[in-house]
CSV table of C-alpha atoms in Angstrom, one decimal:
chain,number,residue,atom,x,y,z
A,1,UNK,CA,-11.5,53.6,44.4
A,2,UNK,CA,-14.9,52.1,44.7
A,3,UNK,CA,-15.6,48.8,46.5
A,4,UNK,CA,-13.0,46.4,45.9
A,5,UNK,CA,-15.6,43.4,46.0
A,6,UNK,CA,-17.8,45.2,43.5
A,7,UNK,CA,-15.0,45.2,41.0
A,8,UNK,CA,-14.3,41.9,41.1
A,9,UNK,CA,-17.8,41.1,41.3
A,10,UNK,CA,-18.0,39.1,44.8
A,11,UNK,CA,-19.5,39.0,48.0
A,12,UNK,CA,-17.9,40.6,51.0
A,13,UNK,CA,-18.6,37.2,52.6
A,14,UNK,CA,-16.6,35.3,50.0
A,15,UNK,CA,-14.1,32.9,50.8
A,16,UNK,CA,-10.4,33.6,50.3
A,17,UNK,CA,-10.4,30.8,47.6
A,18,UNK,CA,-13.5,32.8,45.7
A,19,UNK,CA,-11.7,35.7,45.6
A,20,UNK,CA,-8.6,34.2,44.2
A,21,UNK,CA,-11.1,32.4,41.6
A,22,UNK,CA,-12.9,35.6,40.8
A,23,UNK,CA,-9.4,38.0,40.6
A,24,UNK,CA,-8.2,34.9,38.1
A,25,UNK,CA,-11.0,34.9,36.1
A,26,UNK,CA,-11.4,38.9,35.4
A,27,UNK,CA,-7.4,38.9,34.9
A,28,UNK,CA,-7.7,36.0,32.3
A,29,UNK,CA,-10.7,38.3,30.3
A,30,UNK,CA,-8.5,41.6,30.5
A,31,UNK,CA,-5.1,40.5,30.1
A,32,UNK,CA,-3.3,42.9,28.2
A,33,UNK,CA,-1.8,39.8,25.7
A,34,UNK,CA,-5.6,39.4,24.6
A,35,UNK,CA,-5.6,42.6,23.5
A,36,UNK,CA,-2.4,43.2,21.5
A,37,UNK,CA,-2.9,45.2,18.3
A,38,UNK,CA,-6.6,46.0,19.7
A,39,UNK,CA,-8.3,49.6,19.3
A,40,UNK,CA,-9.5,48.3,23.1
A,41,UNK,CA,-6.0,47.4,24.4
A,42,UNK,CA,-5.7,50.9,26.6
A,43,UNK,CA,-8.9,50.2,28.0
A,44,UNK,CA,-8.3,46.5,29.0
A,45,UNK,CA,-5.0,48.0,30.4
A,46,UNK,CA,-6.9,50.5,32.3
A,47,UNK,CA,-9.4,47.4,33.7
A,48,UNK,CA,-6.7,45.4,34.4
A,49,UNK,CA,-5.0,47.6,36.9
A,50,UNK,CA,-8.5,48.3,38.6
A,51,UNK,CA,-8.7,44.6,39.1
A,52,UNK,CA,-5.1,44.2,40.6
A,53,UNK,CA,-5.7,47.2,43.1
A,54,UNK,CA,-9.0,46.1,43.9
A,55,UNK,CA,-7.3,42.4,44.5
A,56,UNK,CA,-4.4,43.9,46.8
A,57,UNK,CA,-6.7,45.8,48.7
A,58,UNK,CA,-8.7,42.7,49.8
A,59,UNK,CA,-5.9,40.6,50.2
A,60,UNK,CA,-4.2,43.3,52.5
A,61,UNK,CA,-7.4,44.0,54.3
A,62,UNK,CA,-7.7,40.4,55.1
A,63,UNK,CA,-3.7,39.5,56.0
A,64,UNK,CA,-4.1,42.5,58.5
A,65,UNK,CA,-6.8,40.6,60.4
A,66,UNK,CA,-9.1,43.7,60.0
A,67,UNK,CA,-12.8,43.2,59.6
A,68,UNK,CA,-13.8,42.6,56.2
A,69,UNK,CA,-15.9,45.0,54.8
A,70,UNK,CA,-19.7,44.4,55.5
A,71,UNK,CA,-18.8,40.5,56.7
A,72,UNK,CA,-20.7,39.6,59.1
A,73,UNK,CA,-18.1,38.9,61.7
A,74,UNK,CA,-16.5,42.3,61.7
A,75,UNK,CA,-18.2,43.3,64.7
A,76,UNK,CA,-16.8,40.1,66.5
A,77,UNK,CA,-13.4,40.8,65.8
A,78,UNK,CA,-13.2,44.3,66.6
A,79,UNK,CA,-14.7,43.4,69.9
A,80,UNK,CA,-11.9,40.7,70.1
A,81,UNK,CA,-9.2,43.1,69.5
A,82,UNK,CA,-10.3,45.4,72.2
A,83,UNK,CA,-10.7,42.6,74.5
A,84,UNK,CA,-14.2,42.4,75.1
A,85,UNK,CA,-14.1,39.0,75.2
A,86,UNK,CA,-17.5,37.8,76.9
A,87,UNK,CA,-19.4,40.2,74.4
A,88,UNK,CA,-18.0,38.5,71.6
A,89,UNK,CA,-18.4,35.1,73.1
A,90,UNK,CA,-22.0,35.6,73.6
A,91,UNK,CA,-22.4,37.0,70.2
A,92,UNK,CA,-21.1,33.9,68.5
A,93,UNK,CA,-22.9,31.8,70.9
A,94,UNK,CA,-26.1,33.0,70.0
A,95,UNK,CA,-25.3,32.3,66.4
A,96,UNK,CA,-27.4,29.3,64.7
A,97,UNK,CA,-25.4,25.9,64.0
A,98,UNK,CA,-26.2,26.1,60.4
A,99,UNK,CA,-24.2,29.3,60.3
A,100,UNK,CA,-21.2,28.3,62.1
A,101,UNK,CA,-18.4,28.5,59.3
A,102,UNK,CA,-14.6,27.9,59.4
A,103,UNK,CA,-14.3,31.9,60.7
A,104,UNK,CA,-16.5,31.2,63.2
A,105,UNK,CA,-14.6,28.7,64.9
A,106,UNK,CA,-11.6,30.4,64.1
A,107,UNK,CA,-13.2,33.4,66.4
A,108,UNK,CA,-14.6,31.1,69.0
A,109,UNK,CA,-11.3,29.9,69.4
A,110,UNK,CA,-9.5,33.1,69.5
A,111,UNK,CA,-12.1,34.1,72.3
A,112,UNK,CA,-11.6,30.9,74.0
A,113,UNK,CA,-7.6,30.9,73.8
A,114,UNK,CA,-7.9,34.8,75.3
A,115,UNK,CA,-9.9,33.3,78.4
A,116,UNK,CA,-7.5,30.3,78.7
A,117,UNK,CA,-9.7,27.8,78.0
A,118,UNK,CA,-6.8,26.4,76.0
A,119,UNK,CA,-8.4,23.1,75.3
A,120,UNK,CA,-11.6,24.2,73.9
A,121,UNK,CA,-9.6,26.9,71.6
A,122,UNK,CA,-7.2,24.1,70.1
A,123,UNK,CA,-10.1,22.0,69.4
A,124,UNK,CA,-11.8,25.1,67.6
A,125,UNK,CA,-8.7,26.3,65.6
A,126,UNK,CA,-8.6,22.6,64.6
A,127,UNK,CA,-12.2,22.7,63.6
A,128,UNK,CA,-11.2,26.4,61.8
A,129,UNK,CA,-8.6,24.8,59.5
A,130,UNK,CA,-10.4,21.2,58.7
A,131,UNK,CA,-13.2,23.3,56.9
A,132,UNK,CA,-11.2,26.0,55.3
A,133,UNK,CA,-7.2,24.1,54.8
A,134,UNK,CA,-5.9,27.0,52.3
A,135,UNK,CA,-6.7,30.1,55.3
A,136,UNK,CA,-3.2,31.0,56.4
A,137,UNK,CA,-4.9,32.9,59.4
A,138,UNK,CA,-6.5,30.1,60.8
A,139,UNK,CA,-3.4,28.0,60.0
A,140,UNK,CA,-1.4,29.9,61.6
A,141,UNK,CA,-3.3,30.1,65.0
A,142,UNK,CA,-3.5,26.3,65.1
A,143,UNK,CA,0.2,25.8,64.7
A,144,UNK,CA,1.2,28.3,67.0
A,145,UNK,CA,-0.9,26.4,69.5
A,146,UNK,CA,0.1,22.7,68.5
A,147,UNK,CA,3.9,24.5,68.9
A,148,UNK,CA,3.1,25.0,72.6
A,149,UNK,CA,1.2,21.9,73.1
A,150,UNK,CA,4.3,20.1,72.2
A,151,UNK,CA,7.4,21.9,73.2
A,152,UNK,CA,5.8,23.3,76.6
A,153,UNK,CA,7.1,27.3,75.2
A,154,UNK,CA,6.9,29.4,72.6
A,155,UNK,CA,10.8,30.1,72.7
A,156,UNK,CA,12.2,26.7,72.9
A,157,UNK,CA,12.2,24.6,70.2
A,158,UNK,CA,12.6,20.5,70.0
A,159,UNK,CA,10.5,19.2,72.9
A,160,UNK,CA,12.5,19.6,76.1
A,161,UNK,CA,10.6,16.9,77.7
A,162,UNK,CA,8.9,15.0,75.2
A,163,UNK,CA,11.0,13.1,73.4
A,164,UNK,CA,10.5,14.8,70.5
A,165,UNK,CA,13.8,15.7,69.8
A,166,UNK,CA,14.2,11.8,69.4
A,167,UNK,CA,11.9,12.0,66.3
A,168,UNK,CA,14.1,14.7,65.2
A,169,UNK,CA,16.7,12.9,64.9
A,170,UNK,CA,15.2,10.0,63.5
A,171,UNK,CA,13.5,12.3,60.9
A,172,UNK,CA,17.1,13.8,60.2
A,173,UNK,CA,18.6,10.4,60.1
A,174,UNK,CA,15.7,9.4,57.2
A,175,UNK,CA,16.7,12.4,55.3
A,176,UNK,CA,20.1,11.6,55.0
A,177,UNK,CA,19.7,8.6,54.4
A,178,UNK,CA,17.7,9.0,51.4
A,179,UNK,CA,20.4,12.0,50.4
A,180,UNK,CA,23.0,9.3,50.6
A,181,UNK,CA,21.2,6.9,48.3
A,182,UNK,CA,20.5,9.3,45.9
A,183,UNK,CA,23.9,10.1,45.6
A,184,UNK,CA,24.8,6.6,45.1
A,185,UNK,CA,22.5,6.3,42.3
A,186,UNK,CA,24.2,8.9,40.6
B,1,UNK,CA,-2.2,23.9,96.3
B,2,UNK,CA,-0.3,20.6,96.3
B,3,UNK,CA,3.3,21.6,95.6
B,4,UNK,CA,3.9,20.8,91.8
B,5,UNK,CA,5.5,24.2,91.2
B,6,UNK,CA,9.0,23.4,92.5
B,7,UNK,CA,12.6,23.6,91.6
B,8,UNK,CA,14.5,20.5,90.2
B,9,UNK,CA,17.4,21.0,92.4
B,10,UNK,CA,20.2,19.8,90.9
B,11,UNK,CA,20.1,22.2,88.0
B,12,UNK,CA,20.4,25.4,90.8
B,13,UNK,CA,23.9,26.5,91.8
B,14,UNK,CA,24.5,26.6,95.6
B,15,UNK,CA,23.9,30.2,95.9
B,16,UNK,CA,20.8,30.5,94.0
B,17,UNK,CA,19.3,27.5,96.2
B,18,UNK,CA,20.4,29.5,99.3
B,19,UNK,CA,18.0,32.0,98.2
B,20,UNK,CA,14.8,30.0,97.4
B,21,UNK,CA,15.8,28.3,100.9
B,22,UNK,CA,15.4,31.8,102.6
B,23,UNK,CA,11.9,32.5,101.4
B,24,UNK,CA,10.9,28.8,101.8
B,25,UNK,CA,12.2,29.0,104.9
B,26,UNK,CA,10.7,32.5,106.0
B,27,UNK,CA,7.5,31.3,105.1
B,28,UNK,CA,7.8,28.3,107.0
B,29,UNK,CA,8.5,30.6,110.1
B,30,UNK,CA,5.8,33.0,109.2
B,31,UNK,CA,3.2,30.1,109.0
B,32,UNK,CA,4.5,28.8,112.8
B,33,UNK,CA,4.5,32.4,114.1
B,34,UNK,CA,1.3,33.6,112.7
B,35,UNK,CA,-0.9,30.6,112.7
B,36,UNK,CA,0.4,27.8,114.7
B,37,UNK,CA,2.2,25.0,114.7
B,38,UNK,CA,0.5,22.9,112.4
B,39,UNK,CA,0.4,25.2,110.3
B,40,UNK,CA,4.1,24.6,109.3
B,41,UNK,CA,3.3,21.3,108.0
B,42,UNK,CA,1.1,22.9,105.3
B,43,UNK,CA,4.3,24.5,103.9
B,44,UNK,CA,4.2,23.9,100.1
B,45,UNK,CA,6.3,24.9,97.5
B,46,UNK,CA,3.3,26.5,95.6
B,47,UNK,CA,3.5,29.6,98.0
B,48,UNK,CA,6.7,29.7,98.1
B,49,UNK,CA,6.5,30.3,94.5
B,50,UNK,CA,3.8,32.9,95.4
B,51,UNK,CA,5.6,34.9,97.9
B,52,UNK,CA,8.7,34.8,95.6
B,53,UNK,CA,6.9,36.0,92.6
B,54,UNK,CA,5.8,38.9,94.3
B,55,UNK,CA,8.9,39.8,95.9
B,56,UNK,CA,10.4,39.8,92.2
B,57,UNK,CA,8.0,42.0,91.6
B,58,UNK,CA,8.4,44.6,94.3
B,59,UNK,CA,11.3,47.2,93.6
B,60,UNK,CA,11.9,47.5,97.3
B,61,UNK,CA,14.6,45.3,98.4
B,62,UNK,CA,13.5,42.7,101.2
B,63,UNK,CA,15.4,43.1,104.5
B,64,UNK,CA,16.9,39.9,105.8
B,65,UNK,CA,19.0,38.5,108.4
B,66,UNK,CA,20.8,35.1,109.1
B,67,UNK,CA,18.9,32.7,111.2
B,68,UNK,CA,18.7,29.0,112.5
B,69,UNK,CA,15.9,26.4,111.8
B,70,UNK,CA,14.3,25.3,115.3
B,71,UNK,CA,14.1,22.2,113.8
B,72,UNK,CA,17.6,21.5,112.1
B,73,UNK,CA,19.4,24.0,114.2
B,74,UNK,CA,23.0,23.2,112.2
B,75,UNK,CA,21.3,24.6,109.1
B,76,UNK,CA,20.8,28.6,108.7
B,77,UNK,CA,19.3,30.4,106.2
B,78,UNK,CA,18.5,34.1,104.8
B,79,UNK,CA,15.8,35.1,106.9
B,80,UNK,CA,13.2,37.5,105.2
B,81,UNK,CA,10.2,36.9,107.1
B,82,UNK,CA,9.5,40.3,107.9
B,83,UNK,CA,8.2,40.5,103.8
B,84,UNK,CA,4.9,41.8,103.7
B,85,UNK,CA,4.5,39.0,100.4
B,86,UNK,CA,5.7,36.0,102.9
B,87,UNK,CA,2.6,36.9,105.3
B,88,UNK,CA,0.6,37.4,102.6
B,89,UNK,CA,1.4,34.0,100.9
B,90,UNK,CA,1.1,32.3,104.4
B,91,UNK,CA,-2.4,34.0,104.8
B,92,UNK,CA,-3.1,32.7,101.2
B,93,UNK,CA,-1.6,29.3,102.3
B,94,UNK,CA,-4.1,29.2,105.6
B,95,UNK,CA,-7.4,30.1,103.5
B,96,UNK,CA,-6.7,27.4,101.0
B,97,UNK,CA,-5.5,24.5,103.3
B,98,UNK,CA,-9.0,24.4,105.2
B,99,UNK,CA,-10.7,24.3,101.9
B,100,UNK,CA,-8.1,21.2,101.0
B,101,UNK,CA,-8.9,19.5,104.0
B,102,UNK,CA,-12.6,19.8,103.8
B,103,UNK,CA,-12.1,18.2,100.5
B,104,UNK,CA,-10.1,15.4,102.0
B,105,UNK,CA,-12.6,15.0,104.5
B,106,UNK,CA,-15.4,14.6,101.8
B,107,UNK,CA,-13.2,11.8,99.7
B,108,UNK,CA,-10.3,10.9,100.8
B,109,UNK,CA,-9.5,7.6,102.4
B,110,UNK,CA,-10.6,6.2,106.2
B,111,UNK,CA,-7.5,7.1,107.8
B,112,UNK,CA,-6.9,10.5,106.0
B,113,UNK,CA,-10.2,11.6,106.8
B,114,UNK,CA,-9.7,10.9,110.2
B,115,UNK,CA,-6.4,12.9,110.0
B,116,UNK,CA,-8.3,15.7,107.8
B,117,UNK,CA,-10.9,16.1,110.5
B,118,UNK,CA,-8.6,16.8,113.8
B,119,UNK,CA,-6.5,18.9,111.3
B,120,UNK,CA,-9.8,20.9,110.2
B,121,UNK,CA,-10.4,21.9,113.9
B,122,UNK,CA,-7.2,23.0,114.7
B,123,UNK,CA,-7.1,25.2,110.9
B,124,UNK,CA,-10.6,26.9,111.9
B,125,UNK,CA,-8.8,30.0,113.7
B,126,UNK,CA,-6.1,30.4,111.3
B,127,UNK,CA,-8.7,30.8,108.6
B,128,UNK,CA,-10.4,33.2,110.6
B,129,UNK,CA,-7.1,35.4,110.9
B,130,UNK,CA,-6.4,34.6,107.6
B,131,UNK,CA,-10.1,35.9,106.4
B,132,UNK,CA,-9.8,39.0,108.7
B,133,UNK,CA,-6.9,40.1,107.1
B,134,UNK,CA,-8.0,39.6,103.3
B,135,UNK,CA,-11.6,39.2,103.5
B,136,UNK,CA,-12.0,39.9,99.7
B,137,UNK,CA,-9.9,37.3,99.0
B,138,UNK,CA,-11.4,34.9,101.1
B,139,UNK,CA,-14.7,35.6,99.5
B,140,UNK,CA,-13.3,34.7,95.6
B,141,UNK,CA,-11.8,31.8,96.9
B,142,UNK,CA,-15.3,30.5,99.0
B,143,UNK,CA,-17.3,31.5,95.4
B,144,UNK,CA,-15.0,29.8,93.4
B,145,UNK,CA,-14.5,26.7,95.6
B,146,UNK,CA,-18.7,26.2,95.5
B,147,UNK,CA,-18.4,26.5,91.6
B,148,UNK,CA,-15.8,23.7,92.2
B,149,UNK,CA,-18.5,21.7,94.0
B,150,UNK,CA,-20.8,22.1,91.6
B,151,UNK,CA,-18.9,21.6,88.6
B,152,UNK,CA,-17.9,17.8,90.2
B,153,UNK,CA,-21.2,16.9,91.3
B,154,UNK,CA,-22.6,17.7,87.7
B,155,UNK,CA,-20.0,15.5,86.1
B,156,UNK,CA,-18.3,18.0,84.2
B,157,UNK,CA,-16.5,16.4,81.2
B,158,UNK,CA,-14.7,19.6,80.1
B,159,UNK,CA,-11.3,19.8,81.4
B,160,UNK,CA,-11.4,23.7,80.5
B,161,UNK,CA,-14.5,24.1,82.8
B,162,UNK,CA,-12.8,22.0,85.5
B,163,UNK,CA,-10.2,23.7,85.5
B,164,UNK,CA,-11.8,27.3,85.7
B,165,UNK,CA,-12.2,27.6,89.7
B,166,UNK,CA,-8.6,26.6,90.6
B,167,UNK,CA,-7.4,29.1,87.5
B,168,UNK,CA,-9.4,31.9,88.7
B,169,UNK,CA,-8.3,31.6,92.4
B,170,UNK,CA,-4.6,31.9,91.6
B,171,UNK,CA,-5.4,34.3,88.8
B,172,UNK,CA,-6.8,36.6,91.9
B,173,UNK,CA,-4.0,35.8,94.1
B,174,UNK,CA,-1.0,36.6,92.0
B,175,UNK,CA,-2.6,39.9,90.8
B,176,UNK,CA,-3.8,40.9,94.3
B,177,UNK,CA,-2.9,44.5,94.3
B,178,UNK,CA,-1.0,44.3,91.8
B,179,UNK,CA,0.3,48.0,89.6
B,180,UNK,CA,-2.5,48.3,86.6
B,181,UNK,CA,0.1,48.0,83.9
B,182,UNK,CA,1.1,44.6,85.2
B,183,UNK,CA,-2.2,43.1,86.2
B,184,UNK,CA,-2.9,41.5,82.5
B,185,UNK,CA,0.1,39.3,82.7
B,186,UNK,CA,-0.2,38.5,86.4
B,187,UNK,CA,-3.7,37.2,85.5
B,188,UNK,CA,-3.0,35.5,82.3
B,189,UNK,CA,0.0,34.0,84.6
B,190,UNK,CA,-1.9,33.0,87.3
B,191,UNK,CA,-4.8,31.5,85.5
B,192,UNK,CA,-2.6,29.3,83.4
B,193,UNK,CA,-0.5,28.3,86.4
B,194,UNK,CA,-3.8,27.5,88.3
B,195,UNK,CA,-5.0,25.6,85.4
B,196,UNK,CA,-1.7,23.8,85.1
B,197,UNK,CA,-1.8,23.0,89.2
B,198,UNK,CA,-5.1,21.6,88.4
B,199,UNK,CA,-4.7,19.2,85.8
B,200,UNK,CA,-1.7,18.0,86.8
B,201,UNK,CA,-3.4,17.1,90.1
B,202,UNK,CA,-5.7,15.4,88.1
B,203,UNK,CA,-3.1,13.6,86.0
B,204,UNK,CA,-1.5,12.5,89.3
B,205,UNK,CA,-5.1,11.1,91.0
B,206,UNK,CA,-6.0,9.4,87.9
B,207,UNK,CA,-5.1,5.8,89.1
B,208,UNK,CA,-6.9,6.2,92.7
B,209,UNK,CA,-9.8,8.2,90.9
B,210,UNK,CA,-9.9,5.2,88.2
B,211,UNK,CA,-10.1,2.3,91.1
B,212,UNK,CA,-12.4,4.2,93.5
B,213,UNK,CA,-14.7,5.7,90.6
B,214,UNK,CA,-14.1,9.2,91.9
B,215,UNK,CA,-14.4,12.5,89.7
B,216,UNK,CA,-11.8,13.1,87.3
B,217,UNK,CA,-12.5,15.4,84.6
B,218,UNK,CA,-9.9,13.0,82.4
B,219,UNK,CA,-11.7,10.1,83.0
B,220,UNK,CA,-14.9,11.7,81.5
B,221,UNK,CA,-13.3,13.2,78.6
B,222,UNK,CA,-12.1,9.9,77.4
B,223,UNK,CA,-14.6,7.7,79.1
B,224,UNK,CA,-12.2,5.4,80.5
B,225,UNK,CA,-12.8,2.2,81.8
B,226,UNK,CA,-10.8,0.3,84.3
B,227,UNK,CA,-7.4,-0.3,83.0
B,228,UNK,CA,-7.4,-0.2,79.4
B,229,UNK,CA,-4.3,0.7,78.4
B,230,UNK,CA,-5.3,1.9,75.2
B,231,UNK,CA,-7.6,4.7,76.7
B,232,UNK,CA,-5.1,5.6,79.5
B,233,UNK,CA,-2.2,5.9,76.6
B,234,UNK,CA,-4.4,8.3,74.7
B,235,UNK,CA,-5.3,10.5,77.9
B,236,UNK,CA,-1.8,10.3,78.5
B,237,UNK,CA,-0.8,12.4,75.6
B,238,UNK,CA,-4.1,14.7,76.2
B,239,UNK,CA,-2.5,15.3,79.7
B,240,UNK,CA,0.8,16.1,78.2
B,241,UNK,CA,-0.5,18.5,75.5
B,242,UNK,CA,-3.0,20.6,77.5
B,243,UNK,CA,-0.4,20.6,80.3
B,244,UNK,CA,2.5,21.9,77.7
B,245,UNK,CA,-0.1,24.7,76.5
B,246,UNK,CA,-0.4,25.8,80.1
B,247,UNK,CA,3.3,25.8,81.0
B,248,UNK,CA,4.0,27.8,77.5
B,249,UNK,CA,1.5,30.4,78.6
B,250,UNK,CA,3.0,30.9,81.4
B,251,UNK,CA,6.6,31.4,80.4
B,252,UNK,CA,4.9,34.1,78.0
B,253,UNK,CA,3.3,36.1,80.5
B,254,UNK,CA,6.0,35.7,83.0
B,255,UNK,CA,8.6,37.6,80.3
B,256,UNK,CA,5.9,40.5,80.3
B,257,UNK,CA,6.5,41.2,83.7
B,258,UNK,CA,9.0,43.9,85.3
B,259,UNK,CA,11.3,41.5,87.6
B,260,UNK,CA,13.4,42.7,90.4
B,261,UNK,CA,15.4,40.0,91.8
B,262,UNK,CA,14.7,36.3,91.8
B,263,UNK,CA,14.2,36.1,87.9
B,264,UNK,CA,17.1,33.3,87.5
B,265,UNK,CA,15.2,31.3,90.2
B,266,UNK,CA,11.5,31.6,88.8
B,267,UNK,CA,12.9,31.3,85.1
B,268,UNK,CA,13.9,27.9,86.4
B,269,UNK,CA,10.9,26.8,88.1
B,270,UNK,CA,8.8,27.6,84.9
B,271,UNK,CA,11.1,26.1,82.5
B,272,UNK,CA,12.7,23.2,84.3
B,273,UNK,CA,10.9,22.2,87.9
B,274,UNK,CA,7.1,22.6,86.5
B,275,UNK,CA,8.3,20.4,83.6
B,276,UNK,CA,10.1,17.6,85.4
B,277,UNK,CA,7.0,17.8,87.9
B,278,UNK,CA,4.7,17.2,85.6
B,279,UNK,CA,6.7,14.4,83.7
B,280,UNK,CA,7.1,12.7,86.9
B,281,UNK,CA,3.2,12.9,87.2
B,282,UNK,CA,2.9,11.7,84.1
B,283,UNK,CA,4.8,8.3,84.7
B,284,UNK,CA,1.2,6.1,85.4
B,285,UNK,CA,2.0,2.4,86.6
B,286,UNK,CA,-1.5,1.5,85.2
B,287,UNK,CA,0.3,0.9,81.8
B,288,UNK,CA,2.8,-1.5,81.4
B,289,UNK,CA,6.0,-1.1,79.2
B,290,UNK,CA,6.3,2.5,80.3
């Protein structure tokens, strides 16, 4: 298969949102429903399959945390997964402030987390999420960190020392109340 | 090292407590035997944890015999003072104590300074002895302590940067002579444990440092003025979350180690003793209504 990005007509640097938008646009164009009883329906079907495959390939690639083909961060991602934390940090710090997008903050956060600089890592993950709230990868890292900060553990839920369990009880009661009220109205 | 890495005693069974006490009392004994009577006063929970963890990772069963404490002759304990891990912990204690005393001499109160001055004179011989046994460890500690002083002089506001020297010292201390496959987990555990100790101590000193205007990273990150309850409440939340993040990392790293003994006690310290110590420290009295 040729370059999936080329098939969707986007650059490898495109955000996940842009990928999705490009896919939707093309899918609308080539959807078989638009070509029923049309001499071109076979061709449309073939095009549609191509687009589906390209979209799936990009999503798979991005979900596996693998480097995006040609992304400017692919080298840094490779370094981080190979444990070359300090090299990755030097490269990241060398980037101009204007180049620091959500992915930059996410990767900087990953480097800091591996170094054990847990507070700054938390701030970077937070920045990445607020710049690109739809990104599942950034969100997962940020949520994991928040779980640790709330519970003091990745294994035990519901705050062993913070009184978070009290909050949980409150939410539970609130939910209960809503439900029973709903029932009464019925 | 300041004794925050401790057990929460009521939750340990009699049998578990006796095993813990065995290591604690043995460490006290070795400190007295190798570094002099005064060194016994520097006995701390933190180094008991260090000794215990290293014994836990060693497949070799430590020999033990029932001994009596010279200061409380009615009490017996299971002595394992022959273990090389206890001697290691005692040496590390001797190395760090001297730096802690120097620190006290620099910014403690009048009486504390006098006490520190006296103890410093006595700790010199022990320090030299420990340094001779573990020259690399001593050098590393000196390097990081110097870095700590530089960071404090520069009034660093970053918690991560301020905590790094202690974290790095602990990472080196825990992973010393460890097996290659265990090293990354031990370094991580040590780093996050050291970070936790440093930040807990900073949180503990917050009131005192506010009064005296001394260096404290929490004061600088939030730019607290004296007795500003809103900011202190905010910093308490920061503290709690930063410390929790360290605890979670310590626990995760700990489960990756091959433990041969003391697993229940070490786990208890990490998941109950340390959170309890943290909770106690964060009860600052500056804020009313707590």
